[in-house]
XYZ file of C-alpha atoms in Angstrom:
651
model
C -96.411 -99.128 -38.367
C -97.894 -100.939 -41.363
C -98.501 -97.555 -43.048
C -94.757 -96.822 -43.375
C -92.970 -97.743 -46.593
C -90.183 -100.305 -46.205
C -91.429 -101.985 -43.018
C -92.021 -105.257 -44.875
C -88.342 -105.423 -45.938
C -87.169 -104.769 -42.369
C -89.442 -107.508 -41.003
C -88.242 -109.876 -43.712
C -84.645 -109.389 -42.578
C -85.483 -109.889 -38.897
C -87.090 -113.190 -39.846
C -84.054 -114.291 -41.901
C -81.680 -113.299 -39.090
C -83.563 -115.534 -36.632
C -83.833 -118.488 -39.010
C -80.176 -118.424 -40.113
C -77.765 -120.555 -38.074
C -74.654 -118.651 -39.150
C -74.784 -115.451 -41.219
C -77.401 -112.846 -42.084
C -76.618 -109.805 -44.234
C -78.639 -106.609 -44.563
C -77.698 -103.873 -47.005
C -79.460 -100.540 -46.967
C -78.902 -97.054 -48.386
C -78.567 -93.989 -46.129
C -81.595 -93.400 -43.916
C -83.229 -96.719 -44.787
C -83.825 -97.774 -41.176
C -80.798 -100.008 -40.616
C -80.323 -98.776 -37.025
C -84.021 -99.239 -36.239
C -83.849 -102.798 -37.582
C -80.769 -103.498 -35.455
C -82.629 -102.331 -32.341
C -85.578 -104.582 -33.219
C -83.163 -107.525 -33.540
C -81.513 -106.722 -30.197
C -84.911 -106.428 -28.554
C -86.112 -109.781 -29.862
C -82.865 -111.638 -29.101
C -82.809 -110.144 -25.571
C -86.430 -111.170 -24.957
C -85.352 -114.763 -25.682
C -82.555 -114.573 -23.123
C -79.776 -114.224 -25.720
C -76.569 -112.235 -25.204
C -75.668 -109.807 -27.988
C -72.288 -108.368 -28.964
C -72.676 -105.141 -30.996
C -69.645 -103.859 -32.914
C -68.860 -101.280 -35.580
C -65.886 -99.577 -37.177
C -66.915 -96.255 -35.612
C -67.895 -95.031 -32.149
C -70.795 -93.036 -33.637
C -72.571 -96.106 -35.036
C -72.363 -98.002 -31.731
C -73.424 -94.955 -29.715
C -76.392 -94.249 -32.008
C -77.863 -97.667 -31.160
C -77.429 -97.299 -27.386
C -78.632 -93.691 -27.481
C -81.874 -94.727 -29.172
C -82.360 -97.712 -26.862
C -82.054 -95.390 -23.865
C -83.809 -92.470 -25.558
C -86.379 -92.742 -28.345
C -87.218 -96.400 -27.606
C -86.646 -96.322 -23.838
C -90.176 -97.352 -22.851
C -90.074 -100.422 -25.089
C -86.454 -101.462 -24.497
C -85.833 -100.736 -20.821
C -87.541 -103.902 -19.603
C -85.460 -106.183 -21.864
C -82.091 -104.604 -22.684
C -79.202 -104.050 -20.252
C -76.383 -102.361 -22.223
C -72.688 -102.039 -21.400
C -70.392 -99.897 -23.536
C -66.750 -100.985 -23.869
C -64.114 -98.400 -24.774
C -60.547 -97.819 -23.735
C -61.087 -94.043 -23.783
C -64.094 -91.985 -22.720
C -63.625 -88.971 -24.998
C -64.747 -90.535 -28.336
C -67.958 -91.876 -26.742
C -71.095 -89.725 -26.970
C -71.813 -87.900 -23.737
C -75.293 -89.431 -23.492
C -73.778 -92.939 -23.687
C -70.902 -92.455 -21.219
C -72.976 -93.533 -18.169
C -73.076 -97.026 -19.741
C -69.298 -97.326 -20.099
C -68.107 -100.351 -18.145
C -65.724 -98.379 -15.919
C -68.434 -95.787 -15.154
C -70.998 -98.474 -14.323
C -68.489 -100.165 -12.021
C -67.713 -96.859 -10.255
C -71.417 -95.985 -9.931
C -72.396 -99.351 -8.433
C -69.382 -99.402 -6.115
C -70.244 -95.915 -4.896
C -73.873 -96.894 -4.211
C -72.895 -100.138 -2.463
C -70.265 -98.359 -0.379
C -72.764 -95.652 0.612
C -75.264 -98.327 1.678
C -72.672 -100.379 3.603
C -71.438 -97.391 5.554
C -74.934 -97.147 7.027
C -75.536 -100.898 7.284
C -72.459 -102.933 8.267
C -73.515 -104.993 11.282
C -72.814 -108.344 9.622
C -69.255 -109.632 9.171
C -69.889 -110.152 5.479
C -70.979 -106.507 5.117
C -67.851 -105.326 6.928
C -65.675 -107.540 4.740
C -67.277 -106.210 1.559
C -66.912 -102.605 2.739
C -63.211 -103.143 3.472
C -62.484 -104.854 0.160
C -64.841 -103.203 -2.297
C -62.098 -101.029 -3.799
C -59.265 -103.552 -3.567
C -57.587 -104.445 -6.834
C -57.872 -108.000 -8.092
C -57.421 -109.845 -11.349
C -61.178 -109.867 -11.953
C -63.149 -107.189 -10.131
C -66.263 -108.980 -8.760
C -68.496 -105.933 -9.380
C -67.228 -105.721 -12.959
C -67.891 -109.443 -13.432
C -71.448 -109.118 -12.076
C -72.158 -106.205 -14.455
C -70.772 -108.047 -17.485
C -72.598 -111.263 -16.619
C -75.858 -109.337 -16.169
C -75.591 -107.337 -19.394
C -77.286 -108.810 -22.466
C -75.940 -106.123 -24.831
C -72.202 -105.440 -24.903
C -71.131 -102.801 -27.425
C -67.878 -101.342 -28.743
C -65.852 -100.639 -31.866
C -64.081 -103.535 -33.573
C -60.838 -102.431 -31.894
C -62.341 -101.124 -28.650
C -64.195 -104.358 -27.902
C -60.806 -105.991 -27.359
C -60.867 -104.224 -23.964
C -63.644 -106.585 -22.840
C -62.003 -108.698 -20.082
C -62.974 -112.055 -21.625
C -61.882 -111.075 -25.141
C -58.695 -109.436 -23.863
C -57.873 -112.618 -21.931
C -58.558 -114.584 -25.140
C -60.946 -116.951 -23.384
C -61.972 -119.757 -25.691
C -65.558 -120.437 -26.653
C -68.438 -118.264 -27.808
C -69.640 -116.204 -24.859
C -72.230 -114.369 -27.003
C -75.177 -115.840 -28.863
C -75.017 -113.313 -31.683
C -72.618 -110.688 -33.060
C -74.217 -107.727 -34.842
C -71.815 -105.625 -36.930
C -73.141 -102.199 -37.911
C -71.489 -100.325 -40.799
C -70.010 -103.655 -41.886
C -69.031 -102.002 -45.176
C -66.185 -100.315 -43.228
C -64.959 -103.462 -41.451
C -62.157 -105.584 -42.909
C -62.001 -109.356 -42.582
C -59.074 -109.085 -40.135
C -61.022 -106.637 -37.920
C -64.095 -108.874 -38.021
C -62.499 -112.191 -37.145
C -61.578 -111.561 -33.462
C -65.018 -110.524 -32.148
C -66.573 -113.145 -34.470
C -64.754 -115.888 -32.569
C -66.741 -114.955 -29.453
C -70.225 -115.337 -30.989
C -72.273 -118.251 -32.331
C -74.014 -116.282 -35.101
C -73.079 -113.212 -37.123
C -75.368 -110.474 -38.468
C -73.793 -107.881 -40.756
C -75.457 -104.574 -41.626
C -74.118 -101.896 -43.969
C -73.987 -100.396 -47.441
C -71.158 -101.191 -49.869
C -71.933 -97.946 -51.728
C -70.791 -95.926 -48.724
C -67.244 -95.645 -47.377
C -64.991 -98.687 -47.525
C -62.628 -99.741 -44.700
C -59.742 -97.431 -43.935
C -56.496 -99.279 -44.613
C -53.085 -97.826 -43.719
C -50.837 -97.559 -46.793
C -47.848 -98.410 -44.590
C -49.404 -101.764 -43.736
C -49.853 -102.628 -47.425
C -46.457 -101.301 -48.534
C -44.655 -103.387 -45.896
C -46.222 -106.517 -47.383
C -45.303 -105.494 -50.934
C -41.752 -104.191 -50.388
C -40.179 -107.651 -50.121
C -41.471 -108.814 -53.506
C -38.701 -107.114 -55.537
C -35.034 -106.329 -55.022
C -33.948 -102.776 -54.261
C -32.324 -102.215 -57.676
C -35.433 -103.294 -59.576
C -37.650 -101.130 -57.392
C -35.502 -98.079 -58.092
C -35.489 -98.777 -61.824
C -39.293 -98.993 -61.919
C -39.675 -95.691 -60.039
C -37.139 -94.019 -62.316
C -38.906 -95.192 -65.496
C -42.410 -94.542 -64.179
C -42.695 -90.956 -65.452
C -41.392 -91.983 -68.870
C -44.127 -94.616 -69.191
C -46.765 -92.097 -68.108
C -45.646 -89.719 -70.871
C -45.472 -92.482 -73.479
C -49.137 -93.242 -72.745
C -50.184 -89.581 -72.903
C -51.483 -88.705 -76.385
C -50.551 -85.047 -75.853
C -46.898 -86.055 -76.270
C -47.301 -88.454 -79.204
C -45.361 -86.146 -81.547
C -42.490 -85.585 -79.094
C -39.153 -87.322 -78.759
C -38.764 -88.586 -75.185
C -35.317 -87.958 -73.670
C -34.787 -90.233 -70.665
C -31.732 -89.509 -68.493
C -30.176 -92.084 -66.171
C -27.382 -91.765 -63.617
C -26.759 -95.466 -63.011
C -26.561 -98.449 -65.358
C -27.515 -97.115 -68.788
C -27.412 -100.606 -70.356
C -29.869 -101.981 -67.802
C -32.316 -99.093 -68.349
C -31.936 -99.296 -72.129
C -32.568 -103.062 -72.238
C -35.509 -102.816 -69.847
C -37.240 -100.055 -71.838
C -36.471 -101.698 -75.174
C -37.957 -105.038 -74.060
C -41.104 -103.317 -72.816
C -41.582 -101.222 -75.977
C -40.297 -103.440 -78.797
C -42.130 -101.507 -81.523
C -40.569 -98.139 -80.682
C -37.312 -96.758 -82.079
C -35.111 -96.545 -78.953
C -31.481 -95.384 -78.931
C -28.782 -95.309 -76.267
C -26.579 -92.190 -75.884
C -23.632 -92.583 -73.539
C -20.540 -90.423 -73.151
C -19.076 -91.807 -76.385
C -21.129 -89.435 -78.579
C -20.711 -89.471 -82.341
C -21.889 -86.820 -84.814
C -22.811 -89.643 -87.204
C -25.743 -90.211 -84.854
C -27.327 -86.825 -85.616
C -29.792 -88.019 -88.249
C -30.804 -91.162 -86.413
C -31.339 -89.468 -83.022
C -33.696 -86.979 -84.672
C -35.876 -89.858 -85.922
C -35.997 -91.827 -82.648
C -38.969 -92.255 -80.316
C -36.917 -92.530 -77.095
C -33.353 -91.594 -76.246
C -31.899 -93.338 -73.179
C -29.050 -91.027 -72.172
C -26.338 -90.713 -69.561
C -27.125 -87.708 -67.372
C -23.841 -85.920 -68.085
C -22.795 -82.485 -69.328
C -21.084 -84.033 -72.366
C -24.288 -85.764 -73.527
C -26.374 -82.636 -72.920
C -23.930 -80.511 -74.894
C -24.102 -83.017 -77.772
C -27.915 -83.047 -77.768
C -28.067 -79.227 -77.510
C -26.065 -78.868 -80.723
C -27.608 -81.696 -82.724
C -31.220 -82.311 -81.631
C -33.885 -80.308 -83.497
C -37.155 -82.231 -83.128
C -39.848 -81.391 -80.567
C -38.821 -83.051 -77.274
C -39.724 -83.675 -73.669
C -37.220 -84.512 -70.941
C -37.596 -87.068 -68.130
C -35.239 -87.198 -65.114
C -32.972 -84.422 -66.285
C -32.735 -80.734 -67.133
C -31.517 -78.481 -69.923
C -32.393 -75.311 -68.051
C -28.791 -74.122 -67.876
C -28.172 -74.776 -71.537
C -29.607 -71.795 -73.410
C -29.088 -73.243 -76.905
C -31.413 -76.231 -76.493
C -34.170 -74.296 -74.703
C -33.857 -71.500 -77.288
C -34.137 -73.979 -80.156
C -37.203 -75.704 -78.696
C -38.917 -72.369 -78.070
C -38.373 -70.842 -81.484
C -38.438 -73.913 -83.724
C -41.534 -75.431 -82.130
C -43.130 -72.375 -80.504
C -43.070 -74.001 -77.083
C -41.300 -74.058 -73.750
C -39.312 -77.198 -72.998
C -41.326 -79.498 -70.687
C -39.204 -81.385 -68.176
C -40.529 -84.128 -65.902
C -39.024 -85.728 -62.830
C -39.939 -89.169 -61.499
C -41.763 -89.346 -58.186
C -39.708 -88.907 -55.035
C -41.318 -91.969 -53.433
C -40.485 -95.527 -52.573
C -41.800 -98.130 -55.042
C -43.873 -99.984 -52.417
C -45.474 -96.716 -51.267
C -46.384 -95.804 -54.841
C -47.996 -99.213 -55.386
C -49.901 -99.295 -52.090
C -51.311 -95.764 -52.451
C -52.544 -96.523 -55.978
C -54.016 -99.868 -54.932
C -55.955 -97.952 -52.293
C -57.089 -95.347 -54.843
C -57.990 -98.020 -57.363
C -60.215 -99.732 -54.823
C -61.821 -96.428 -53.776
C -62.654 -95.603 -57.392
C -63.672 -99.144 -58.379
C -67.244 -98.034 -59.119
C -66.379 -94.662 -60.670
C -66.176 -95.743 -64.328
C -63.631 -95.219 -67.093
C -62.851 -91.663 -65.997
C -60.492 -93.094 -63.364
C -58.800 -95.752 -65.491
C -55.535 -93.758 -65.278
C -54.936 -95.197 -61.795
C -55.053 -98.768 -63.110
C -52.702 -97.770 -65.947
C -50.223 -96.410 -63.414
C -50.378 -99.687 -61.506
C -49.617 -101.503 -64.743
C -46.400 -99.469 -65.085
C -45.438 -100.079 -61.460
C -46.125 -103.815 -61.104
C -44.037 -106.313 -63.149
C -46.018 -109.255 -64.543
C -44.105 -111.769 -62.437
C -45.577 -110.402 -59.175
C -48.892 -109.083 -60.527
C -51.020 -111.952 -59.169
C -49.350 -111.751 -55.764
C -49.908 -107.972 -55.467
C -53.530 -108.129 -56.571
C -54.191 -110.956 -54.142
C -53.211 -108.530 -51.356
C -55.633 -105.972 -52.826
C -58.444 -108.526 -52.852
C -57.823 -109.586 -49.245
C -56.954 -106.295 -47.542
C -59.231 -103.603 -48.981
C -62.741 -105.114 -49.252
C -65.080 -105.060 -46.272
C -66.386 -108.269 -44.717
C -69.808 -107.356 -46.168
C -68.400 -107.119 -49.690
C -66.340 -110.285 -49.245
C -69.385 -112.345 -48.295
C -71.395 -110.959 -51.194
C -68.753 -111.137 -53.933
C -65.724 -113.023 -52.575
C -62.061 -112.224 -53.261
C -61.653 -114.502 -56.279
C -60.277 -118.026 -56.529
C -56.689 -118.714 -55.657
C -54.276 -120.419 -58.036
C -55.368 -124.021 -58.614
C -58.649 -123.621 -56.695
C -61.578 -125.286 -58.454
C -64.410 -125.442 -55.934
C -66.352 -122.400 -54.804
C -65.825 -121.164 -51.252
C -67.564 -118.364 -49.398
C -64.357 -116.349 -48.965
C -63.316 -116.651 -52.616
C -66.734 -116.523 -54.302
C -69.163 -115.088 -51.767
C -72.418 -116.798 -50.885
C -73.988 -118.662 -53.754
C -77.405 -117.545 -54.938
C -79.385 -120.048 -52.850
C -77.568 -119.345 -49.596
C -77.597 -115.608 -50.206
C -81.352 -115.581 -50.831
C -82.055 -117.070 -47.406
C -79.606 -114.773 -45.597
C -79.647 -111.450 -47.442
C -82.090 -108.510 -47.544
C -81.666 -105.216 -49.359
C -83.656 -102.231 -48.095
C -84.943 -99.885 -50.787
C -86.775 -97.057 -48.966
C -85.031 -94.132 -47.289
C -86.726 -92.298 -44.391
C -84.231 -89.448 -43.857
C -83.934 -87.029 -46.758
C -86.164 -84.731 -48.710
C -86.446 -86.363 -52.192
C -84.434 -83.517 -53.781
C -81.515 -84.280 -51.453
C -81.684 -87.984 -52.353
C -81.903 -87.313 -56.111
C -78.182 -87.343 -57.036
C -77.408 -90.502 -55.044
C -80.560 -92.255 -56.237
C -79.718 -91.667 -59.911
C -75.950 -92.177 -59.791
C -75.226 -94.703 -57.034
C -78.394 -96.755 -56.515
C -79.638 -97.211 -60.098
C -82.892 -95.448 -59.125
C -83.600 -98.139 -56.500
C -83.379 -95.653 -53.625
C -87.016 -94.722 -53.055
C -88.184 -91.959 -50.742
C -90.637 -93.324 -48.159
C -93.979 -91.662 -47.586
C -92.601 -90.337 -44.286
C -90.265 -87.886 -46.114
C -92.625 -86.708 -48.838
C -94.106 -84.102 -46.521
C -92.807 -80.944 -44.827
C -92.292 -82.645 -41.431
C -92.478 -79.301 -39.639
C -89.441 -77.745 -41.349
C -89.965 -74.044 -42.035
C -86.474 -72.661 -42.638
C -85.835 -70.846 -45.946
C -88.854 -72.371 -47.693
C -88.454 -69.792 -50.488
C -85.066 -71.334 -51.391
C -84.348 -74.646 -53.145
C -83.856 -77.614 -50.804
C -80.433 -78.182 -52.383
C -78.608 -74.980 -53.272
C -75.109 -73.926 -54.320
C -73.148 -70.982 -52.955
C -70.824 -70.546 -55.935
C -67.234 -69.263 -55.736
C -64.171 -68.991 -57.980
C -61.531 -69.175 -55.237
C -58.672 -71.398 -56.466
C -56.689 -71.210 -53.205
C -57.468 -74.768 -52.130
C -56.444 -76.125 -55.539
C -52.946 -74.629 -55.635
C -50.341 -77.367 -55.456
C -48.052 -77.192 -52.443
C -50.349 -74.988 -50.383
C -52.562 -76.077 -47.520
C -55.898 -77.264 -48.852
C -57.968 -74.312 -47.626
C -60.607 -72.240 -49.405
C -61.010 -68.971 -47.418
C -63.970 -67.834 -49.538
C -65.923 -70.956 -48.611
C -64.999 -70.502 -44.932
C -66.445 -66.965 -45.052
C -69.565 -68.096 -46.915
C -70.204 -70.991 -44.517
C -69.846 -68.649 -41.551
C -72.488 -66.319 -43.018
C -74.868 -69.176 -43.878
C -74.460 -70.635 -40.387
C -75.111 -67.254 -38.716
C -78.194 -66.818 -40.879
C -79.589 -70.170 -39.708
C -78.699 -69.590 -36.043
C -80.551 -66.274 -36.044
C -83.637 -67.934 -37.538
C -83.461 -70.954 -35.187
C -83.250 -68.759 -32.094
C -86.536 -67.072 -33.034
C -88.202 -70.281 -34.233
C -87.626 -72.968 -31.562
C -88.835 -76.507 -32.151
C -92.270 -77.088 -30.563
C -91.003 -80.107 -28.620
C -88.051 -78.183 -27.186
C -85.484 -80.326 -29.029
C -82.400 -78.787 -30.614
C -81.829 -78.166 -34.300
C -78.809 -79.967 -35.745
C -76.379 -78.460 -38.259
C -73.445 -80.404 -39.735
C -70.552 -78.470 -41.284
C -68.663 -80.944 -43.461
C -65.598 -80.835 -45.677
C -63.381 -83.340 -47.479
C -60.114 -81.861 -46.137
C -58.517 -81.571 -42.676
C -56.961 -78.143 -43.321
C -60.358 -76.721 -44.260
C -61.874 -78.359 -41.188
C -59.287 -76.562 -39.016
C -60.139 -73.177 -40.568
C -63.852 -73.775 -40.054
C -63.195 -74.798 -36.438
C -61.674 -71.375 -35.719
C -64.787 -69.639 -37.041
C -67.248 -71.881 -35.197
C -65.333 -71.478 -31.946
C -65.606 -67.717 -32.397
C -69.362 -67.935 -33.101
C -70.131 -70.258 -30.176
C -67.450 -68.962 -27.786
C -66.547 -72.614 -27.116
C -63.166 -74.318 -27.479
C -64.602 -77.710 -28.409
C -63.182 -79.810 -31.238
C -66.135 -81.229 -33.185
C -69.362 -80.652 -31.237
C -70.617 -77.155 -30.472
C -73.784 -75.551 -29.143
C -75.390 -72.162 -29.726
C -78.787 -71.255 -28.251
C -81.119 -74.051 -29.435
C -78.804 -75.499 -32.108
C -76.176 -78.254 -31.990
C -73.353 -77.775 -34.504
C -71.182 -80.670 -35.683
C -67.894 -80.128 -37.537
C -66.350 -83.157 -39.256
C -64.663 -84.384 -42.362
C -67.093 -86.358 -44.516
C -65.376 -89.650 -43.649
C -65.939 -89.092 -39.919
C -69.634 -88.290 -40.323
C -70.788 -91.548 -41.942
C -73.651 -93.051 -39.952
C -74.771 -89.642 -38.680
C -77.294 -87.076 -39.925
C -78.425 -83.482 -39.349
C -81.330 -81.183 -40.193
C -79.087 -78.879 -42.235
C -75.750 -79.761 -43.879
C -73.234 -77.149 -45.085
C -70.795 -78.994 -47.374
C -67.482 -77.409 -48.409
C -65.790 -78.867 -51.516
C -62.734 -76.626 -50.842
C -60.893 -77.306 -54.105
C -61.713 -78.168 -57.669
C -59.311 -80.587 -59.322
C -60.058 -83.755 -61.227
C -58.373 -86.061 -58.698
C -59.757 -84.497 -55.488
C -61.120 -86.637 -52.638
C -64.748 -85.967 -53.568
C -64.291 -87.951 -56.797
C -64.633 -91.193 -54.825
C -68.256 -92.309 -55.463
C -68.556 -93.847 -51.983
C -67.263 -90.725 -50.245
C -69.458 -88.395 -52.309
C -72.483 -90.598 -51.615
C -71.902 -90.219 -47.872
C -71.458 -86.449 -48.178
C -74.712 -85.934 -50.077
C -76.913 -88.105 -47.854
C -76.428 -86.672 -44.348
C -79.051 -83.879 -44.516
C -82.697 -84.378 -43.557
C -84.205 -81.100 -44.755
C -81.654 -78.858 -46.473
C -78.256 -79.240 -48.166
C -76.085 -76.215 -49.002
C -73.091 -76.788 -51.292
C -70.070 -74.472 -51.327
C -67.834 -74.737 -54.389
C -67.134 -73.723 -57.960
C -70.418 -74.881 -59.459
C -69.492 -73.951 -63.031
C -66.248 -75.947 -62.874
C -68.094 -78.996 -61.515
C -70.706 -78.717 -64.258
C -68.065 -78.462 -66.970
C -64.990 -80.388 -65.798
C -65.680 -82.785 -62.905
C -64.619 -86.361 -63.633
C -67.515 -87.982 -61.800
C -70.896 -87.884 -63.537
C -72.630 -87.506 -60.155
C -70.744 -84.234 -59.581
C -71.665 -82.917 -63.021
C -75.317 -83.813 -62.348
C -75.176 -82.153 -58.936
C -73.952 -78.913 -60.498
C -76.447 -79.090 -63.375
C -79.629 -80.032 -61.512
C -79.601 -77.585 -58.611
C -79.764 -73.813 -58.485
C -76.945 -71.481 -57.553
C -77.213 -68.550 -55.165
C -75.006 -65.540 -55.875
C -72.033 -65.647 -53.532
C -72.119 -63.544 -50.392
C -70.459 -60.179 -50.745
C -67.240 -59.695 -48.797
């Protein structure tokens, strides 16, 4: 054990977790041994007679811990750990973990007791128990015995609410310690309920992986009441105008803004916001004396009427763009723009969205891209156009409270409230002294070949993600050793990028099918010496692409499963990237599907997850040349530059 890199850091955290009376935080990159450290903590707490509550945002993270306790570490853990899995539904729980579901344990023990009592029921007490073992009561005695005996109770942050004591909202801490895995995906509101049932809290995660999922509807409901309906509509209507005013490509164009409602209100609002621009109002009382002055203006605020359009068609000669209106039926104006300025007339329409929805979706995007750099500053600019100064602090307070994970909150805080002088954990995070005694950051990864870790190490972990000595060797992997560990299957298919279509790239679906068949054929003839299965993960950033891939994998495996398939000696997993955090596979086939500058893969946290799931080989399907040349995110440009491309499969 002492020969493995990173063991010292793991032991250091275990020590801090035991010494702390309240919190302990461990942050670790993908494959750094976070799950192993959690199991060591559970083992040590259990050996001291403590009761542990294990929670996570995902079923997979919880199941991984129990699966290892009852699998890889069974000999060590079986004498100390008695696990119970809590979940309202059985289907999301891993098959290997389902025997430990509370309802299944209850049914198993009842069946065994009933079988025994049918053979041995001479005593009155035995007869009574046999008659009443399946009777319904407020608290099933068998269930209570199982829960009282278990020293590890596990479930998702939501699923754990099905625990009888938590569901009944019994007061007092019934657990000695709460361990939260993937705490970087858990919000403060999700954390607080299970936290109330434990005396000490241990949080494990990685803030450079996916953040909590927050429903836009939830945020927009809280924002909608901040402004009146009329003001909301005015902001939405003027939004596209402000976008174009900020776009340098249109600096030399007159902006024609049409309005159907109160022209004076729109005119005054725009004029007050842009006091240095030459802004004119054109209502139905048009005057030919205005011809010279309208051709020198920066913005025309106009009534959206045929009379005004006819006037502008005859008298406007400068290069123009149109917002919230159309000249398409008026040949003269379009003709003049085309031949005088050698251009088609651009016309822009404001978003067909509610103001609160526009704000909440961009707050979510802004948080997702918070570590992406200046390339994504356009989102913050859009928020500036959407949020009036008078409610800015109130809106951003919601952003600070709702979107960060509990792990990020405790490290950095949400910022001081108005009038707050003293530091508090929630507003400022732990101070340096307290953090030092409670926090450990792991720096060695034990999962990936160093070439697979390269892009994340250089772009997301400031070169602090070191490959442990355990992954600097072949580890018995013999597939496609003549190929690069990370390779591209390049394609030029724009189908997934076309606006309005389903986000599907049929070329990548075909290429992934061929790459998967190639591996399956090899795996069948090269079984693992220990008889274990190979694992292949087929990942994409988009649900439509996932559905197309599912059809192909079902055809290959002749199975109608949804996400988990099996063929010969290989397990195949099909997920979106977001669903596969916390999991890993020998081989990962990653479909980018589309290539646009605002695609999902531009989120640094999401891309980091996508690139760090593979142990031995990572195959990338996408337009490598576009990524190299045009991707917003530096990590994507590096990914396309640093790794070789394989000529695309022939049709």
